[in-house]
mmCIF file of C-alpha atoms in Angstrom:
data_model
loop_
_atom_site.group_PDB
_atom_site.id
_atom_site.type_symbol
_atom_site.label_atom_id
_atom_site.label_comp_id
_atom_site.label_asym_id
_atom_site.label_seq_id
_atom_site.Cartn_x
_atom_site.Cartn_y
_atom_site.Cartn_z
ATOM 1 C CA MET A 8 7.897 -29.140 8.194
ATOM 2 C CA LYS A 9 4.649 -30.016 6.429
ATOM 3 C CA ILE A 10 2.579 -27.465 4.101
ATOM 4 C CA LEU A 11 -0.913 -27.614 3.720
ATOM 5 C CA ASP A 12 -2.382 -26.226 0.101
ATOM 6 C CA VAL A 13 -6.026 -25.620 -0.420
ATOM 7 C CA THR A 14 -7.916 -23.775 -3.176
ATOM 8 C CA PHE A 15 -11.442 -23.001 -3.594
ATOM 9 C CA LYS A 16 -13.172 -22.024 -6.817
ATOM 10 C CA ARG A 17 -16.218 -19.994 -7.155
ATOM 11 C CA LYS A 18 -18.362 -17.555 -9.656
ATOM 12 C CA VAL A 19 -20.168 -14.911 -8.703
ATOM 13 C CA ASN A 20 -22.665 -12.242 -10.540
ATOM 14 C CA CYS A 21 -20.411 -9.516 -10.180
ATOM 15 C CA SER A 22 -17.299 -8.031 -11.960
ATOM 16 C CA ALA A 23 -13.919 -8.849 -10.598
ATOM 17 C CA ASN A 24 -13.204 -5.030 -9.719
ATOM 18 C CA VAL A 25 -16.013 -5.125 -7.248
ATOM 19 C CA CYS A 26 -14.369 -8.651 -5.610
ATOM 20 C CA LYS A 27 -10.868 -6.548 -5.722
ATOM 21 C CA TRP A 28 -12.809 -3.720 -3.819
ATOM 22 C CA ASN A 29 -14.495 -5.947 -1.392
ATOM 23 C CA HIS A 30 -10.990 -7.637 -0.625
ATOM 24 C CA TRP A 31 -9.390 -4.744 -0.276
ATOM 25 C CA ASP A 32 -11.881 -2.836 1.927
ATOM 26 C CA HIS A 33 -10.336 -3.930 5.056
ATOM 27 C CA GLU A 34 -12.783 -1.725 7.270
ATOM 28 C CA HIS A 35 -15.559 -3.981 6.375
ATOM 29 C CA LEU A 36 -14.067 -6.806 8.628
ATOM 30 C CA HIS A 37 -14.926 -6.045 11.939
ATOM 31 C CA TYR A 38 -18.641 -5.314 11.227
ATOM 32 C CA THR A 39 -19.349 -7.965 8.625
ATOM 33 C CA HIS A 40 -17.050 -10.458 10.060
ATOM 34 C CA LYS A 41 -17.663 -9.707 13.599
ATOM 35 C CA SER A 42 -17.718 -13.009 14.437
ATOM 36 C CA PHE A 43 -13.779 -13.436 13.767
ATOM 37 C CA TYR A 44 -12.584 -10.249 13.637
ATOM 38 C CA LYS A 45 -13.039 -7.465 16.991
ATOM 39 C CA LYS A 46 -10.323 -4.804 15.465
ATOM 40 C CA THR A 47 -8.618 -3.988 12.111
ATOM 41 C CA GLN A 48 -5.880 -0.942 12.214
ATOM 42 C CA ILE A 49 -4.381 0.119 8.432
ATOM 43 C CA PHE A 50 -0.444 1.009 9.140
ATOM 44 C CA TYR A 51 0.529 1.537 5.627
ATOM 45 C CA GLU A 52 -1.451 1.943 2.139
ATOM 46 C CA ASP A 53 -0.665 2.637 -1.070
ATOM 47 C CA ASP A 54 -1.786 2.177 -5.032
ATOM 48 C CA ARG A 55 -0.312 -1.539 -4.622
ATOM 49 C CA VAL A 56 0.153 -2.755 -1.083
ATOM 50 C CA VAL A 57 -1.248 -2.280 2.733
ATOM 51 C CA PHE A 58 0.346 -3.420 5.882
ATOM 52 C CA VAL A 59 -2.668 -4.167 8.942
ATOM 53 C CA TRP A 60 -3.023 -5.691 12.251
ATOM 54 C CA HIS A 61 -6.192 -7.870 13.024
ATOM 55 C CA GLU A 62 -7.372 -8.784 16.357
ATOM 56 C CA MET A 63 -9.218 -11.884 16.096
ATOM 57 C CA HIS A 64 -11.538 -14.376 17.451
ATOM 58 C CA VAL A 65 -10.486 -17.728 17.061
ATOM 59 C CA PRO A 66 -12.737 -20.080 15.021
ATOM 60 C CA LEU A 67 -14.212 -22.999 16.952
ATOM 61 C CA ILE A 68 -12.750 -21.395 20.386
ATOM 62 C CA PRO A 69 -14.574 -18.289 20.488
ATOM 63 C CA PHE A 70 -12.544 -17.167 23.950
ATOM 64 C CA LEU A 71 -9.826 -17.078 22.485
ATOM 65 C CA ASN A 72 -8.361 -14.062 20.943
ATOM 66 C CA VAL A 73 -5.510 -13.769 18.117
ATOM 67 C CA SER A 74 -3.400 -10.700 16.950
ATOM 68 C CA THR A 75 -2.249 -11.052 13.675
ATOM 69 C CA TYR A 76 -0.187 -8.642 10.631
ATOM 70 C CA ASP A 77 -0.583 -8.749 7.024
ATOM 71 C CA LEU A 78 0.845 -7.720 4.110
ATOM 72 C CA THR A 79 -1.682 -7.753 1.280
ATOM 73 C CA VAL A 80 0.032 -6.862 -2.383
ATOM 74 C CA LEU A 81 -2.205 -6.548 -5.309
ATOM 75 C CA LYS A 82 0.634 -8.776 -7.461
ATOM 76 C CA ASP A 83 -1.349 -7.985 -11.079
ATOM 77 C CA ASN A 84 -4.409 -6.334 -12.316
ATOM 78 C CA ASN A 85 -6.314 -9.705 -11.374
ATOM 79 C CA THR A 86 -4.243 -11.422 -8.357
ATOM 80 C CA VAL A 87 -4.207 -10.511 -4.428
ATOM 81 C CA VAL A 88 -1.875 -11.916 -2.610
ATOM 82 C CA THR A 89 -2.000 -11.953 1.626
ATOM 83 C CA TYR A 90 1.041 -12.860 3.988
ATOM 84 C CA GLY A 91 0.680 -13.274 7.166
ATOM 85 C CA PHE A 92 0.948 -15.216 10.231
ATOM 86 C CA GLN A 93 -1.653 -17.487 12.235
ATOM 87 C CA PHE A 94 -0.285 -18.864 15.460
ATOM 88 C CA GLY A 95 2.724 -18.148 14.505
ATOM 89 C CA VAL A 96 2.551 -20.247 11.216
ATOM 90 C CA PRO A 97 3.213 -18.445 8.051
ATOM 91 C CA SER A 98 0.839 -18.025 5.339
ATOM 92 C CA CYS A 99 0.059 -17.337 2.003
ATOM 93 C CA SER A 100 -3.142 -16.537 0.417
ATOM 94 C CA THR A 101 -3.745 -16.074 -3.264
ATOM 95 C CA ALA A 102 -7.253 -14.929 -4.870
ATOM 96 C CA THR A 103 -7.318 -14.378 -8.271
ATOM 97 C CA TYR A 104 -10.381 -12.611 -9.733
ATOM 98 C CA LYS A 105 -11.048 -12.683 -13.229
ATOM 99 C CA ASP A 106 -14.123 -11.672 -15.362
ATOM 100 C CA ILE A 107 -16.123 -14.226 -17.491
ATOM 101 C CA SER A 108 -18.709 -11.919 -18.707
ATOM 102 C CA LYS A 109 -20.195 -8.831 -18.241
ATOM 103 C CA ASP A 110 -20.723 -8.495 -14.378
ATOM 104 C CA LYS A 111 -19.821 -12.217 -13.789
ATOM 105 C CA CYS A 112 -16.369 -13.685 -12.487
ATOM 106 C CA SER A 113 -14.438 -16.769 -11.318
ATOM 107 C CA VAL A 114 -13.073 -16.594 -7.771
ATOM 108 C CA GLU A 115 -10.199 -18.529 -6.889
ATOM 109 C CA VAL A 116 -7.990 -18.383 -3.594
ATOM 110 C CA ASN A 117 -5.622 -20.605 -2.543
ATOM 111 C CA TYR A 118 -4.139 -20.913 0.917
ATOM 112 C CA LYS A 119 -0.863 -22.157 1.817
ATOM 113 C CA PHE A 120 0.758 -22.621 5.618
ATOM 114 C CA GLN A 121 3.975 -23.417 6.358
ATOM 115 C CA PHE A 122 4.527 -25.690 9.558
ATOM 116 C CA ALA A 123 7.436 -26.429 11.171
ATOM 117 C CA GLY A 124 8.189 -27.685 14.599
ATOM 118 C CA ILE A 125 5.736 -28.109 17.235
ATOM 119 C CA GLN A 126 3.544 -25.830 14.550
ATOM 120 C CA ILE A 127 2.708 -29.028 13.089
ATOM 121 C CA LEU A 128 0.405 -29.638 16.136
ATOM 122 C CA LEU A 129 -1.548 -27.189 14.815
ATOM 123 C CA TYR A 130 -2.296 -28.539 10.971
ATOM 124 C CA PRO A 131 -5.288 -30.592 11.709
ATOM 125 C CA LEU A 132 -6.818 -27.690 13.295
ATOM 126 C CA ILE A 133 -6.355 -25.219 10.355
ATOM 127 C CA ARG A 134 -7.018 -28.209 7.812
ATOM 128 C CA LEU A 135 -10.211 -28.315 9.335
ATOM 129 C CA MET A 136 -10.887 -24.513 9.504
ATOM 130 C CA ILE A 137 -10.019 -23.341 6.777
ATOM 131 C CA PRO A 138 -12.707 -24.492 4.361
ATOM 132 C CA LYS A 139 -15.004 -23.047 7.095
ATOM 133 C CA TRP A 140 -13.415 -20.022 7.478
ATOM 134 C CA ASN A 141 -13.428 -19.730 3.618
ATOM 135 C CA GLU A 142 -17.413 -20.547 3.267
ATOM 136 C CA ARG A 143 -18.194 -18.111 6.072
ATOM 137 C CA THR A 144 -16.056 -15.232 4.874
ATOM 138 C CA TRP A 145 -17.821 -16.062 1.250
ATOM 139 C CA ASN A 146 -20.925 -15.908 2.624
ATOM 140 C CA GLU A 147 -20.793 -12.812 4.598
ATOM 141 C CA ASP A 148 -19.204 -10.922 1.720
ATOM 142 C CA LEU A 149 -21.415 -12.090 -0.907
ATOM 143 C CA PRO A 150 -24.625 -9.833 -0.267
ATOM 144 C CA LEU A 151 -21.734 -6.745 -0.242
ATOM 145 C CA LYS A 152 -20.605 -7.357 -3.287
ATOM 146 C CA LEU A 153 -23.942 -8.264 -5.250
ATOM 147 C CA ARG A 154 -25.133 -4.895 -3.439
ATOM 148 C CA ARG A 155 -22.119 -2.852 -4.707
ATOM 149 C CA GLN A 156 -22.508 -4.136 -8.365
ATOM 150 C CA LYS A 157 -25.914 -3.268 -8.295
ATOM 151 C CA VAL A 158 -25.214 0.659 -6.895
ATOM 152 C CA LYS A 159 -21.999 0.608 -9.244
ATOM 153 C CA ARG A 160 -24.626 -0.127 -12.305
ATOM 154 C CA MET A 161 -26.888 2.618 -11.059
ATOM 155 C CA ASN A 162 -24.027 4.896 -11.250
ATOM 156 C CA PHE A 163 -23.203 4.935 -7.515
ATOM 157 C CA LYS A 164 -20.304 7.304 -6.631
ATOM 158 C CA ASP A 165 -18.070 6.748 -3.452
ATOM 159 C CA PHE A 166 -19.254 9.488 -0.534
ATOM 160 C CA LYS A 167 -21.698 11.270 -3.382
ATOM 161 C CA GLY A 168 -24.309 8.699 -3.929
ATOM 162 C CA LEU A 169 -26.849 7.927 -6.858
ATOM 163 C CA PRO A 170 -27.253 11.031 -9.353
ATOM 164 C CA LYS A 171 -30.159 13.183 -8.338
ATOM 165 C CA LYS A 172 -32.094 12.527 -11.776
ATOM 166 C CA VAL A 173 -33.370 8.965 -12.147
ATOM 167 C CA LYS A 174 -32.525 8.919 -16.050
ATOM 168 C CA ASP A 175 -28.711 9.345 -15.102
ATOM 169 C CA ARG A 176 -28.894 6.242 -12.877
ATOM 170 C CA LYS A 177 -27.624 4.096 -15.698
ATOM 171 C CA PHE A 178 -23.832 2.887 -16.423
ATOM 172 C CA SER A 179 -23.146 0.279 -18.385
ATOM 173 C CA GLY A 180 -19.382 1.163 -18.479
ATOM 174 C CA LYS A 181 -16.317 -1.138 -16.743
ATOM 175 C CA ILE A 182 -16.623 -1.108 -13.096
ATOM 176 C CA ASP A 183 -13.153 1.003 -11.916
ATOM 177 C CA PHE A 184 -10.645 -0.044 -9.047
ATOM 178 C CA LYS A 185 -8.340 2.273 -7.788
ATOM 179 C CA LEU A 186 -6.219 1.672 -5.176
ATOM 180 C CA PRO A 187 -5.681 2.746 -2.160
ATOM 181 C CA ILE A 188 -9.713 2.569 -1.817
ATOM 182 C CA THR A 189 -11.685 6.039 -0.495
ATOM 183 C CA ARG A 190 -11.718 5.878 2.994
ATOM 184 C CA LEU A 191 -13.724 8.118 5.589
ATOM 185 C CA ARG A 192 -11.144 10.235 7.460
ATOM 186 C CA ARG A 193 -10.946 9.560 11.219
ATOM 187 C CA ASP A 194 -9.819 12.834 12.999
#
């Protein structure tokens, strides 16, 4: 058996709750990260857990698609853990979001993969792909996080928009994060 354990640390100019909202917004995946994600379907979601199916392009091998099931859990107020299988390889990613000042937080993401048997042949490929995957998804998500932070400070409410009166477009309190996040309904 072989374990791959990689951690990335960053700081971003938005609150930890905005980062958690972005992490939990599974519907943005095949729009924002369309070079990876083709389809996403949420099977179950409550105030702590979401069970999701993804169909994805394999980075570096764009003609190959794989399906994966992920179980994402809000472990505590700062930590989101996702359990999944990539190419049949068990994985666990742990994202920790901590406010370091108003509208600024630290983000630490740890990926662990457990390779056994013939899966060990995938170790070099996944070790090469993880930093590229993390960098690319970070850069694709960054504008979403910064924009959400900005509109939340303008007192934006999901599915309602900005207040009609310009004088009401200031909010200096704590930006909320409540699960499950509100989603558009498909009939």
